């Protein structure tokens, strides 16, 4: 699950989605409905740029196709 608005948490087994709380995933889906992808212009683009002045949001695959940099650190629960 790639989204700039999610952080993994330690929750009881069965109460999460791969380390993300169900409630946080629902909130992120709702947030994503308002965001449009810089590349394809469709809604649901939850991967945002880390540069404060940059307002670009992407779908994960669109970001890869647009040669955007990605950062993954499973140990820290960081996916951006």
PDB file of C-alpha atoms in Angstrom:
ATOM      1  CA  UNK A   1       0.000   0.000   0.000  1.00  0.00           C
ATOM      2  CA  UNK A   2       1.733   3.156  -1.171  1.00  0.00           C
ATOM      3  CA  UNK A   3       0.434   6.406   0.196  1.00  0.00           C
ATOM      4  CA  UNK A   4       2.039   9.445   1.723  1.00  0.00           C
ATOM      5  CA  UNK A   5      -0.700   9.608   4.342  1.00  0.00           C
ATOM      6  CA  UNK A   6      -0.188   6.211   5.945  1.00  0.00           C
ATOM      7  CA  UNK A   7       2.236   5.031   8.601  1.00  0.00           C
ATOM      8  CA  UNK A   8       2.424   1.423   9.777  1.00  0.00           C
ATOM      9  CA  UNK A   9       1.385   0.722  13.322  1.00  0.00           C
ATOM     10  CA  UNK A  10       1.661  -2.178  15.714  1.00  0.00           C
ATOM     11  CA  UNK A  11      -1.930  -3.369  16.014  1.00  0.00           C
ATOM     12  CA  UNK A  12      -3.369  -6.684  17.166  1.00  0.00           C
ATOM     13  CA  UNK A  13      -3.396  -9.352  14.468  1.00  0.00           C
ATOM     14  CA  UNK A  14      -6.625  -9.312  12.468  1.00  0.00           C
ATOM     15  CA  UNK A  15      -7.189  -5.623  13.180  1.00  0.00           C
ATOM     16  CA  UNK A  16      -4.935  -4.321  10.435  1.00  0.00           C
ATOM     17  CA  UNK A  17      -4.051  -4.490   6.755  1.00  0.00           C
ATOM     18  CA  UNK A  18      -0.353  -5.310   6.426  1.00  0.00           C
ATOM     19  CA  UNK A  19       0.488  -3.115   9.423  1.00  0.00           C
ATOM     20  CA  UNK A  20      -1.938  -0.311   8.553  1.00  0.00           C
ATOM     21  CA  UNK A  21      -5.027   0.168  10.701  1.00  0.00           C
ATOM     22  CA  UNK A  22      -8.319  -0.410   8.900  1.00  0.00           C
ATOM     23  CA  UNK A  23      -9.553   3.018   9.972  1.00  0.00           C
ATOM     24  CA  UNK A  24      -6.429   4.738   8.582  1.00  0.00           C
ATOM     25  CA  UNK A  25      -6.822   2.913   5.258  1.00  0.00           C
ATOM     26  CA  UNK A  26     -10.453   4.051   5.017  1.00  0.00           C
ATOM     27  CA  UNK A  27      -9.420   7.651   5.743  1.00  0.00           C
ATOM     28  CA  UNK A  28      -6.696   7.461   3.105  1.00  0.00           C
ATOM     29  CA  UNK A  29      -9.140   6.119   0.502  1.00  0.00           C
ATOM     30  CA  UNK A  30     -11.446   9.066   1.199  1.00  0.00           C
ATOM     31  CA  UNK A  31      -8.522  11.511   1.014  1.00  0.00           C
ATOM     32  CA  UNK A  32      -7.406   9.957  -2.267  1.00  0.00           C
ATOM     33  CA  UNK A  33     -10.813  10.483  -3.865  1.00  0.00           C
ATOM     34  CA  UNK A  34     -10.116  14.221  -3.731  1.00  0.00           C
ATOM     35  CA  UNK A  35      -6.631  13.992  -5.269  1.00  0.00           C
ATOM     36  CA  UNK A  36      -5.968  13.779  -9.005  1.00  0.00           C
ATOM     37  CA  UNK A  37      -2.928  12.156 -10.559  1.00  0.00           C
ATOM     38  CA  UNK A  38      -0.412  14.485 -12.201  1.00  0.00           C
ATOM     39  CA  UNK A  39       0.179  11.931 -14.966  1.00  0.00           C
ATOM     40  CA  UNK A  40      -3.224  10.390 -15.825  1.00  0.00           C
ATOM     41  CA  UNK A  41      -5.491  13.084 -14.281  1.00  0.00           C
ATOM     42  CA  UNK A  42      -7.745  10.460 -12.602  1.00  0.00           C
ATOM     43  CA  UNK A  43      -8.732  10.558  -8.928  1.00  0.00           C
ATOM     44  CA  UNK A  44      -7.312   8.326  -6.210  1.00  0.00           C
ATOM     45  CA  UNK A  45      -3.721   9.550  -6.407  1.00  0.00           C
ATOM     46  CA  UNK A  46      -2.450   9.090  -2.846  1.00  0.00           C
ATOM     47  CA  UNK A  47       1.305   9.191  -3.471  1.00  0.00           C
ATOM     48  CA  UNK A  48       2.458  12.754  -2.885  1.00  0.00           C
ATOM     49  CA  UNK A  49       5.719  14.559  -3.434  1.00  0.00           C
ATOM     50  CA  UNK A  50       7.886  15.176  -0.356  1.00  0.00           C
ATOM     51  CA  UNK A  51       9.039  18.601  -1.602  1.00  0.00           C
ATOM     52  CA  UNK A  52       6.892  21.112   0.307  1.00  0.00           C
ATOM     53  CA  UNK A  53       6.361  23.430  -2.679  1.00  0.00           C
ATOM     54  CA  UNK A  54       5.460  20.558  -5.018  1.00  0.00           C
ATOM     55  CA  UNK A  55       1.739  19.763  -5.145  1.00  0.00           C
ATOM     56  CA  UNK A  56       1.996  16.691  -7.402  1.00  0.00           C
ATOM     57  CA  UNK A  57       0.114  13.535  -6.465  1.00  0.00           C
ATOM     58  CA  UNK A  58       0.320  10.224  -8.293  1.00  0.00           C
ATOM     59  CA  UNK A  59      -0.998   6.708  -8.422  1.00  0.00           C
ATOM     60  CA  UNK A  60       1.972   4.468  -7.582  1.00  0.00           C
ATOM     61  CA  UNK A  61       2.337   3.046 -11.112  1.00  0.00           C
ATOM     62  CA  UNK A  62       1.883   6.480 -12.682  1.00  0.00           C
ATOM     63  CA  UNK A  63       4.712   7.804 -10.490  1.00  0.00           C
ATOM     64  CA  UNK A  64       6.982   5.005 -11.696  1.00  0.00           C
ATOM     65  CA  UNK A  65       6.016   5.674 -15.322  1.00  0.00           C
ATOM     66  CA  UNK A  66       6.751   9.390 -14.815  1.00  0.00           C
ATOM     67  CA  UNK A  67      10.229   8.521 -13.433  1.00  0.00           C
ATOM     68  CA  UNK A  68       9.385   9.906  -9.992  1.00  0.00           C
ATOM     69  CA  UNK A  69      11.724   8.792  -7.223  1.00  0.00           C
ATOM     70  CA  UNK A  70      10.333   6.445  -4.598  1.00  0.00           C
ATOM     71  CA  UNK A  71      11.530   5.604  -1.126  1.00  0.00           C
ATOM     72  CA  UNK A  72      10.708   2.431   0.786  1.00  0.00           C
ATOM     73  CA  UNK A  73      11.934   1.641   4.278  1.00  0.00           C
ATOM     74  CA  UNK A  74       9.960  -1.312   5.623  1.00  0.00           C
ATOM     75  CA  UNK A  75      11.732  -1.213   8.993  1.00  0.00           C
ATOM     76  CA  UNK A  76      10.575   2.362   9.587  1.00  0.00           C
ATOM     77  CA  UNK A  77       7.172   1.890   7.922  1.00  0.00           C
ATOM     78  CA  UNK A  78       8.059   4.503   5.319  1.00  0.00           C
ATOM     79  CA  UNK A  79       6.619   4.276   1.820  1.00  0.00           C
ATOM     80  CA  UNK A  80       6.783   7.397  -0.329  1.00  0.00           C
TER      81      UNK A  80
END
